[in-house]
Amino acid sequence: MVENRPLLSILAHIVLLLGVAIVALPVWITFVGASHEAERMLQTPIPMLPGDQFFVNLRQTLWGSGLEGTNTAPVWMMLMNSMVMALMIAIGKIAISLLSAFAIVYFKFPFRMGFFWMIFITLMLPVEVRILPTFEVIADLGMLNSYWGLTVPLIASATATFMFRQVFLTIPDEMLESARIDGAGPMRFFWDIVIPLSRTNIAALFVILFIYGWNQYLWPLLITTDTDMMTIVVSIKQMLEAAEQSPQWNIIMMTALLAMIPPIFVVIAMQKLFVQGLTETDK
Amino acid sequence: MAGITLDSLTKSYGPTEVLHHIGADIEDGEFVVIVGPSGCGKSTLLRMIAGLESITSGEVFIGDKMVNGLEPADRDIAMVFQNYALYPHMTVRQNMAYGLKIRKMPKAEIDRRVQEAAEILEIAQYLDRKPRQLSGGQRQRVAMGRAIVRDPQVFLFDEPLSNLDAKLRVQMRLEIRKLQKRLGVTSIFVTHDQVEAMTLGDRLMVLNGGYVEQFGTPIELYERPASVFVAGFIGSPAMNFFRATADDLSVTLPNGAVVPTAQSARGGVICGLRPEHLVRDPSGPIEMEVELLEHLGGVTLLHGPLQGTDQQMVISLEGISEIQIGDSLRFSLPPELVHLFDAQTDRRIG
Amino acid sequence: MLKRVHFPASLLPYLLVAPQVIITLIFFIWPASQAVYQSFLIEDAFGFSTEFVWFENFEYLLQDDHYRDSFGRTIFFSAAVAFLSMSFALILAGFADRVIRGSTTYRTLLIWPYAVAPVLAGALFLFMFNPTIGIFPYLLEMVGYDWNHYLNGRQAMFLVIIAAAWKQVAYNFLFYLAAMQSIPRSIIEAAAIDGAGPIRRFATIIFPLISPTTFFLLVINAVYAFFETFGIIHAVTQGGPANSTTTLVYKVYNDGFIGLDLGGSAAQSVILMFMVIVMTVIQFRFIEKRVQY
């Protein structure tokens, strides 16, 4: 910084550490909750330091039948469902957005702008505002309780299409001309030149979309009535309800922890891509 | 190998015609430079030959084949772009091999050609590097290499030297020239730099505002410029022009000086005198007052007005001169070096 | 908008846009138009008969005190979430921008809540504020304050606000820090030479220069609070007690899926759509400005 004021720097570190502590507190308490026996969690004050039951709880949560008194699927199965859903949404969105952005940028064809605006409109129609009719469509198509029903309605994406369009526009025209002289057709150009040149953008977007997909709540809540299809994020709500009768907070907190870890891991492990993805998609 | 014929090529964007009935016969193995100021349509013309721009009317022949309807890849051409257009994610080797791979050439043959081209261009040691690890001159060579491996009928160059620094540009210019002579491939080279054009081309096509001003050898363009534009564009420093009145074999300059000519004309003309053709002559008709001197070593440039007018002119004298600012000097030149142009059409007289 | 050169038109571009367009048509355009259509209908509870009633559903909604309350509540909720998380993030970003070493470490330590699903954020806060075992009710009781968000609507609202704000701090921090770090150092140094101290510099130089980011985040946070906090509310309060945390989106869900009031729910959807359109337009106009900035 500009001037040398050690006191101010120390203050800065103190405030930041305090901020980190406040932000981390809920997760710390969750972690503590997940490391004690169920009985311990019923005595006030609840502990603020971790207990020794973490791995016992972990085993019971992952491979046990889940919470007593609920009809949730085993947690490992829900984790798998969440993983499949998140991957399908992320990959699906990227794939169809790459294709449509490529068509819109590199071809001149009738109704091009019409398609562009149609995709743009999806920005204005988040799933929350069209819940019921979309649910009806899925029901009519017989896609309830399936991975397709969970993911396909969410994979149209104006944001991703716009981002790729932006990226493609920065690829010099000479790349295309050079490829045409080299004899590359459109799809060959797409695979050999366009995809490799956009791969960091693809990776950055993947991080964002994986988190988006993993954290879906309202849609899976409606589409999956079958416990075998339940995702881990949705199951938390059921467990909270069951907690009224059967307060196994250690299992609930362990499940919550397991539901948080994959997306948090992705964010921290791919921080640079994550930041890039976030700032680019919102531009 | 093949020549190229352009037959009345025209290009329009909507109602605006940017190239007007361009016609030319380019011989097999010839090196033709298209030169002109920016916006004259020279790049568009090249891209029409390449198949990257549509042709509004007229025809392009490569060899005996009319190629209007052919894709760039099917025209048997190679092109070197201004920014090189190397694929940034591929190594030099992959860049050079890409076009051959698409043509499904056997791997061994591809390797052989890439190796050969790399050796010609002295880039063999960089084959496994990515373009961003190379200097500007090396990238330029890779772009050339990519053209050479194709073994095409025609090379097209779109201002390939303009991104290089001055020294490298001169060096690459010579190398391109040597390479073209060695391979004997018909080449078209676009540039806005007249020195580049003069040194490279067997023949030059001077384009201005979408019209061909003149198409000829560098010497023809220099000695018999077909228009005021060509006369002013070719040669450095540029030719001095004066409005003058002609009377058969002499012209009268604005200050009344009478200069003998070889061209015969009458009435209002434009008279052009090259700075390097004027020589000191105490009895010469052209008098100039020296306002500014530029000592370039080999030559000395004198700037100042034609005596009695406010019209600036430049004179180039060999060697280091003892002339001082403020001197008033007289010059003359042989009649056959005086260029006369029609005052209305700007075209050369006679 | 378009490349100077492109591939010749053929069937191919249509095939390329087809997946996106088909999905958009089936799952976006069609349901949205259904919502508009249904908003003009009244259906009896058993779905036997429907009646076309023009704007009756809308008239009913706008006169409905529950709906109007929910509207005001949503706006209060959004404003509180935006203000809370943005000011907290701004302070942290301001200090993180100051520290010479470690601002990336702090960034790592602060951005991960972005990855936590809203419903999980709700679950975490529910656990901390559980009236029987939660740590905060326990502490509050010691100072004589009685916490029970199952009964107290204000407390319930407070709880969903801090849960929603907590999750959004990460996002706001990231954008604020990036904005501050993009201010040329020379401007800050010039202000220091002019004699402005750190606080004054922040107030008169840094904050005005990042105002485009503030505006951008305001819109983003509003959209977040409107649409993405459903999970928090569903997990923590289910809109209660006595509708005191029923936001507009929660009400659409509740009236449609629980109350089975098709026409009313559809009419609410249409109103929400209209609001999204307004926010999107604001967002895009702003982006044009930011490009110049």
PDB file of C-alpha atoms in Angstrom, chain B residues 114-294:
ATOM      1  CA  VAL B 114       7.455 -30.413 -43.310  1.00  0.00           C
ATOM      2  CA  GLN B 115      11.084 -31.311 -42.708  1.00  0.00           C
ATOM      3  CA  GLU B 116      12.098 -30.092 -46.134  1.00  0.00           C
ATOM      4  CA  ALA B 117      10.254 -26.798 -45.812  1.00  0.00           C
ATOM      5  CA  ALA B 118      11.625 -26.281 -42.312  1.00  0.00           C
ATOM      6  CA  GLU B 119      15.141 -26.744 -43.597  1.00  0.00           C
ATOM      7  CA  ILE B 120      14.660 -24.343 -46.465  1.00  0.00           C
ATOM      8  CA  LEU B 121      13.382 -21.749 -43.998  1.00  0.00           C
ATOM      9  CA  GLU B 122      15.929 -22.620 -41.286  1.00  0.00           C
ATOM     10  CA  ILE B 123      13.263 -23.286 -38.664  1.00  0.00           C
ATOM     11  CA  ALA B 124      13.911 -27.017 -38.242  1.00  0.00           C
ATOM     12  CA  GLN B 125      14.981 -26.569 -34.619  1.00  0.00           C
ATOM     13  CA  TYR B 126      11.667 -24.857 -33.739  1.00  0.00           C
ATOM     14  CA  LEU B 127       9.340 -27.521 -35.097  1.00  0.00           C
ATOM     15  CA  ASP B 128       8.069 -28.585 -31.685  1.00  0.00           C
ATOM     16  CA  ARG B 129       7.512 -25.106 -30.302  1.00  0.00           C
ATOM     17  CA  LYS B 130       4.252 -23.231 -30.081  1.00  0.00           C
ATOM     18  CA  PRO B 131       3.910 -19.995 -32.090  1.00  0.00           C
ATOM     19  CA  ARG B 132       3.935 -17.824 -28.944  1.00  0.00           C
ATOM     20  CA  GLN B 133       7.474 -19.068 -28.159  1.00  0.00           C
ATOM     21  CA  LEU B 134       8.779 -17.671 -31.458  1.00  0.00           C
ATOM     22  CA  SER B 135       9.924 -14.207 -32.472  1.00  0.00           C
ATOM     23  CA  GLY B 136       8.099 -12.215 -35.112  1.00  0.00           C
ATOM     24  CA  GLY B 137      10.540 -13.199 -37.839  1.00  0.00           C
ATOM     25  CA  GLN B 138      10.317 -16.869 -36.915  1.00  0.00           C
ATOM     26  CA  ARG B 139       6.527 -16.771 -36.972  1.00  0.00           C
ATOM     27  CA  GLN B 140       6.771 -15.204 -40.383  1.00  0.00           C
ATOM     28  CA  ARG B 141       8.873 -18.140 -41.543  1.00  0.00           C
ATOM     29  CA  VAL B 142       6.402 -20.621 -40.129  1.00  0.00           C
ATOM     30  CA  ALA B 143       3.615 -18.898 -42.011  1.00  0.00           C
ATOM     31  CA  MET B 144       5.721 -19.231 -45.159  1.00  0.00           C
ATOM     32  CA  GLY B 145       6.460 -22.830 -44.337  1.00  0.00           C
ATOM     33  CA  ARG B 146       2.795 -23.572 -44.039  1.00  0.00           C
ATOM     34  CA  ALA B 147       2.385 -22.241 -47.554  1.00  0.00           C
ATOM     35  CA  ILE B 148       5.375 -24.091 -48.981  1.00  0.00           C
ATOM     36  CA  VAL B 149       4.461 -27.576 -47.744  1.00  0.00           C
ATOM     37  CA  ARG B 150       1.247 -27.414 -49.677  1.00  0.00           C
ATOM     38  CA  ASP B 151       3.261 -27.197 -52.914  1.00  0.00           C
ATOM     39  CA  PRO B 152       0.521 -25.004 -54.410  1.00  0.00           C
ATOM     40  CA  GLN B 153       0.176 -23.474 -57.853  1.00  0.00           C
ATOM     41  CA  VAL B 154      -0.023 -19.978 -56.392  1.00  0.00           C
ATOM     42  CA  PHE B 155       1.288 -18.125 -53.338  1.00  0.00           C
ATOM     43  CA  LEU B 156      -0.775 -15.230 -52.046  1.00  0.00           C
ATOM     44  CA  PHE B 157       0.818 -12.775 -49.613  1.00  0.00           C
ATOM     45  CA  ASP B 158      -1.357 -10.285 -47.735  1.00  0.00           C
ATOM     46  CA  GLU B 159       1.032  -7.631 -46.373  1.00  0.00           C
ATOM     47  CA  PRO B 160       3.063 -10.311 -44.608  1.00  0.00           C
ATOM     48  CA  LEU B 161       5.941  -8.018 -43.623  1.00  0.00           C
ATOM     49  CA  SER B 162       4.047  -5.136 -42.085  1.00  0.00           C
ATOM     50  CA  ASN B 163       4.221  -6.533 -38.536  1.00  0.00           C
ATOM     51  CA  LEU B 164       8.012  -6.791 -38.563  1.00  0.00           C
ATOM     52  CA  ASP B 165      10.505  -4.125 -37.567  1.00  0.00           C
ATOM     53  CA  ALA B 166      12.297  -2.227 -40.310  1.00  0.00           C
ATOM     54  CA  LYS B 167      15.521  -4.216 -40.321  1.00  0.00           C
ATOM     55  CA  LEU B 168      13.832  -7.604 -40.312  1.00  0.00           C
ATOM     56  CA  ARG B 169      11.480  -6.454 -43.011  1.00  0.00           C
ATOM     57  CA  VAL B 170      14.354  -5.782 -45.392  1.00  0.00           C
ATOM     58  CA  GLN B 171      15.874  -9.167 -44.608  1.00  0.00           C
ATOM     59  CA  MET B 172      12.619 -11.122 -45.040  1.00  0.00           C
ATOM     60  CA  ARG B 173      11.916  -9.213 -48.233  1.00  0.00           C
ATOM     61  CA  LEU B 174      15.108 -10.550 -49.750  1.00  0.00           C
ATOM     62  CA  GLU B 175      14.400 -14.048 -48.497  1.00  0.00           C
ATOM     63  CA  ILE B 176      10.923 -14.116 -49.936  1.00  0.00           C
ATOM     64  CA  ARG B 177      12.319 -12.966 -53.240  1.00  0.00           C
ATOM     65  CA  LYS B 178      15.014 -15.651 -53.245  1.00  0.00           C
ATOM     66  CA  LEU B 179      12.590 -18.333 -52.174  1.00  0.00           C
ATOM     67  CA  GLN B 180      10.099 -17.434 -54.862  1.00  0.00           C
ATOM     68  CA  LYS B 181      12.788 -17.555 -57.550  1.00  0.00           C
ATOM     69  CA  ARG B 182      13.987 -20.884 -56.216  1.00  0.00           C
ATOM     70  CA  LEU B 183      10.538 -22.505 -56.107  1.00  0.00           C
ATOM     71  CA  GLY B 184       9.265 -20.749 -59.221  1.00  0.00           C
ATOM     72  CA  VAL B 185       5.712 -20.558 -57.908  1.00  0.00           C
ATOM     73  CA  THR B 186       3.438 -17.871 -59.290  1.00  0.00           C
ATOM     74  CA  SER B 187       3.011 -15.308 -56.513  1.00  0.00           C
ATOM     75  CA  ILE B 188       0.833 -12.325 -55.758  1.00  0.00           C
ATOM     76  CA  PHE B 189       1.999 -10.026 -52.998  1.00  0.00           C
ATOM     77  CA  VAL B 190      -0.049  -7.177 -51.561  1.00  0.00           C
ATOM     78  CA  THR B 191       1.628  -4.212 -49.891  1.00  0.00           C
ATOM     79  CA  HIS B 192       1.213  -0.492 -49.371  1.00  0.00           C
ATOM     80  CA  ASP B 193       4.979   0.026 -49.262  1.00  0.00           C
ATOM     81  CA  GLN B 194       6.312   1.162 -52.637  1.00  0.00           C
ATOM     82  CA  VAL B 195       9.927   0.232 -51.838  1.00  0.00           C
ATOM     83  CA  GLU B 196       8.827  -3.286 -50.973  1.00  0.00           C
ATOM     84  CA  ALA B 197       6.818  -3.385 -54.176  1.00  0.00           C
ATOM     85  CA  MET B 198       9.701  -2.150 -56.350  1.00  0.00           C
ATOM     86  CA  THR B 199      12.233  -4.590 -54.913  1.00  0.00           C
ATOM     87  CA  LEU B 200       9.997  -7.677 -54.907  1.00  0.00           C
ATOM     88  CA  GLY B 201       7.885  -7.596 -58.009  1.00  0.00           C
ATOM     89  CA  ASP B 202       8.578  -8.761 -61.514  1.00  0.00           C
ATOM     90  CA  ARG B 203       5.602  -6.593 -62.275  1.00  0.00           C
ATOM     91  CA  LEU B 204       3.603  -4.154 -60.183  1.00  0.00           C
ATOM     92  CA  MET B 205      -0.108  -3.490 -60.294  1.00  0.00           C
ATOM     93  CA  VAL B 206      -0.782  -0.024 -58.898  1.00  0.00           C
ATOM     94  CA  LEU B 207      -4.321   0.201 -57.531  1.00  0.00           C
ATOM     95  CA  ASN B 208      -6.045   3.420 -56.601  1.00  0.00           C
ATOM     96  CA  GLY B 209      -9.683   3.822 -55.632  1.00  0.00           C
ATOM     97  CA  GLY B 210     -10.541   0.431 -57.063  1.00  0.00           C
ATOM     98  CA  TYR B 211      -8.985   1.103 -60.475  1.00  0.00           C
ATOM     99  CA  VAL B 212      -5.759  -0.232 -61.955  1.00  0.00           C
ATOM    100  CA  GLU B 213      -3.605   2.844 -62.516  1.00  0.00           C
ATOM    101  CA  GLN B 214      -0.810   0.946 -64.208  1.00  0.00           C
ATOM    102  CA  PHE B 215       0.430  -2.626 -64.523  1.00  0.00           C
ATOM    103  CA  GLY B 216       4.067  -3.001 -65.504  1.00  0.00           C
ATOM    104  CA  THR B 217       7.649  -3.696 -64.486  1.00  0.00           C
ATOM    105  CA  PRO B 218       9.213  -1.506 -61.785  1.00  0.00           C
ATOM    106  CA  ILE B 219      11.394   0.193 -64.389  1.00  0.00           C
ATOM    107  CA  GLU B 220       8.410   0.953 -66.619  1.00  0.00           C
ATOM    108  CA  LEU B 221       6.540   2.428 -63.682  1.00  0.00           C
ATOM    109  CA  TYR B 222       9.507   4.569 -62.776  1.00  0.00           C
ATOM    110  CA  GLU B 223      10.438   5.695 -66.244  1.00  0.00           C
ATOM    111  CA  ARG B 224       7.011   6.011 -67.809  1.00  0.00           C
ATOM    112  CA  PRO B 225       4.422   6.447 -65.055  1.00  0.00           C
ATOM    113  CA  ALA B 226       1.004   6.269 -66.654  1.00  0.00           C
ATOM    114  CA  SER B 227      -0.603   8.816 -64.352  1.00  0.00           C
ATOM    115  CA  VAL B 228       0.111  11.535 -61.820  1.00  0.00           C
ATOM    116  CA  PHE B 229      -0.849   9.047 -59.114  1.00  0.00           C
ATOM    117  CA  VAL B 230       1.706   6.423 -60.188  1.00  0.00           C
ATOM    118  CA  ALA B 231       4.355   9.077 -60.705  1.00  0.00           C
ATOM    119  CA  GLY B 232       3.835  10.413 -57.192  1.00  0.00           C
ATOM    120  CA  PHE B 233       3.529   6.969 -55.612  1.00  0.00           C
ATOM    121  CA  ILE B 234       6.653   5.388 -57.096  1.00  0.00           C
ATOM    122  CA  GLY B 235       9.988   6.913 -56.155  1.00  0.00           C
ATOM    123  CA  SER B 236      11.287   8.473 -52.985  1.00  0.00           C
ATOM    124  CA  PRO B 237      11.349  11.367 -52.301  1.00  0.00           C
ATOM    125  CA  ALA B 238       8.179  11.840 -54.338  1.00  0.00           C
ATOM    126  CA  MET B 239       8.128  13.594 -57.679  1.00  0.00           C
ATOM    127  CA  ASN B 240       7.682  17.401 -57.781  1.00  0.00           C
ATOM    128  CA  PHE B 241       4.578  18.493 -59.683  1.00  0.00           C
ATOM    129  CA  PHE B 242       3.867  21.901 -61.211  1.00  0.00           C
ATOM    130  CA  ARG B 243       0.912  23.220 -63.170  1.00  0.00           C
ATOM    131  CA  ALA B 244       2.461  24.389 -66.401  1.00  0.00           C
ATOM    132  CA  THR B 245       1.623  25.541 -69.886  1.00  0.00           C
ATOM    133  CA  ALA B 246       2.991  23.444 -72.724  1.00  0.00           C
ATOM    134  CA  ASP B 247       3.969  24.699 -76.124  1.00  0.00           C
ATOM    135  CA  ASP B 248       5.081  21.786 -78.293  1.00  0.00           C
ATOM    136  CA  LEU B 249       8.487  20.717 -76.942  1.00  0.00           C
ATOM    137  CA  SER B 250       8.700  22.998 -73.921  1.00  0.00           C
ATOM    138  CA  VAL B 251       6.650  23.945 -70.868  1.00  0.00           C
ATOM    139  CA  THR B 252       6.432  27.175 -68.933  1.00  0.00           C
ATOM    140  CA  LEU B 253       6.449  26.759 -65.150  1.00  0.00           C
ATOM    141  CA  PRO B 254       4.351  29.084 -62.873  1.00  0.00           C
ATOM    142  CA  ASN B 255       7.341  31.389 -62.352  1.00  0.00           C
ATOM    143  CA  GLY B 256       7.889  31.790 -66.074  1.00  0.00           C
ATOM    144  CA  ALA B 257      10.811  29.388 -66.343  1.00  0.00           C
ATOM    145  CA  VAL B 258      10.845  27.533 -69.658  1.00  0.00           C
ATOM    146  CA  VAL B 259      11.858  23.870 -69.512  1.00  0.00           C
ATOM    147  CA  PRO B 260      12.490  21.826 -72.681  1.00  0.00           C
ATOM    148  CA  THR B 261      10.625  18.518 -72.936  1.00  0.00           C
ATOM    149  CA  ALA B 262      10.658  15.373 -75.076  1.00  0.00           C
ATOM    150  CA  GLN B 263       6.866  14.968 -74.975  1.00  0.00           C
ATOM    151  CA  SER B 264       4.885  17.156 -77.277  1.00  0.00           C
ATOM    152  CA  ALA B 265       1.812  18.921 -75.877  1.00  0.00           C
ATOM    153  CA  ARG B 266      -0.100  22.161 -75.896  1.00  0.00           C
ATOM    154  CA  GLY B 267      -2.033  24.110 -73.262  1.00  0.00           C
ATOM    155  CA  GLY B 268      -2.429  23.324 -69.547  1.00  0.00           C
ATOM    156  CA  VAL B 269      -0.453  20.308 -68.320  1.00  0.00           C
ATOM    157  CA  ILE B 270       0.992  18.913 -65.143  1.00  0.00           C
ATOM    158  CA  CYS B 271       4.752  18.784 -65.233  1.00  0.00           C
ATOM    159  CA  GLY B 272       6.566  16.253 -63.051  1.00  0.00           C
ATOM    160  CA  LEU B 273      10.265  16.415 -62.139  1.00  0.00           C
ATOM    161  CA  ARG B 274      11.947  13.701 -60.073  1.00  0.00           C
ATOM    162  CA  PRO B 275      14.123  15.140 -57.271  1.00  0.00           C
ATOM    163  CA  GLU B 276      17.046  12.915 -58.247  1.00  0.00           C
ATOM    164  CA  HIS B 277      16.982  13.951 -61.921  1.00  0.00           C
ATOM    165  CA  LEU B 278      17.678  17.643 -61.333  1.00  0.00           C
ATOM    166  CA  VAL B 279      21.365  18.588 -61.560  1.00  0.00           C
ATOM    167  CA  ARG B 280      23.255  21.789 -60.645  1.00  0.00           C
ATOM    168  CA  ASP B 281      23.546  23.975 -63.725  1.00  0.00           C
ATOM    169  CA  PRO B 282      24.321  27.737 -63.365  1.00  0.00           C
ATOM    170  CA  SER B 283      22.468  28.382 -66.585  1.00  0.00           C
ATOM    171  CA  GLY B 284      19.585  25.961 -65.895  1.00  0.00           C
ATOM    172  CA  PRO B 285      15.991  27.166 -66.134  1.00  0.00           C
ATOM    173  CA  ILE B 286      14.796  26.001 -62.689  1.00  0.00           C
ATOM    174  CA  GLU B 287      15.744  28.175 -59.748  1.00  0.00           C
ATOM    175  CA  MET B 288      15.147  27.221 -56.116  1.00  0.00           C
ATOM    176  CA  GLU B 289      15.796  28.964 -52.826  1.00  0.00           C
ATOM    177  CA  VAL B 290      17.123  26.512 -50.236  1.00  0.00           C
ATOM    178  CA  GLU B 291      15.178  26.666 -46.988  1.00  0.00           C
ATOM    179  CA  LEU B 292      16.119  23.372 -45.443  1.00  0.00           C
ATOM    180  CA  LEU B 293      18.870  20.782 -45.901  1.00  0.00           C
ATOM    181  CA  GLU B 294      18.736  17.100 -45.031  1.00  0.00           C
TER     182      GLU B 294
END
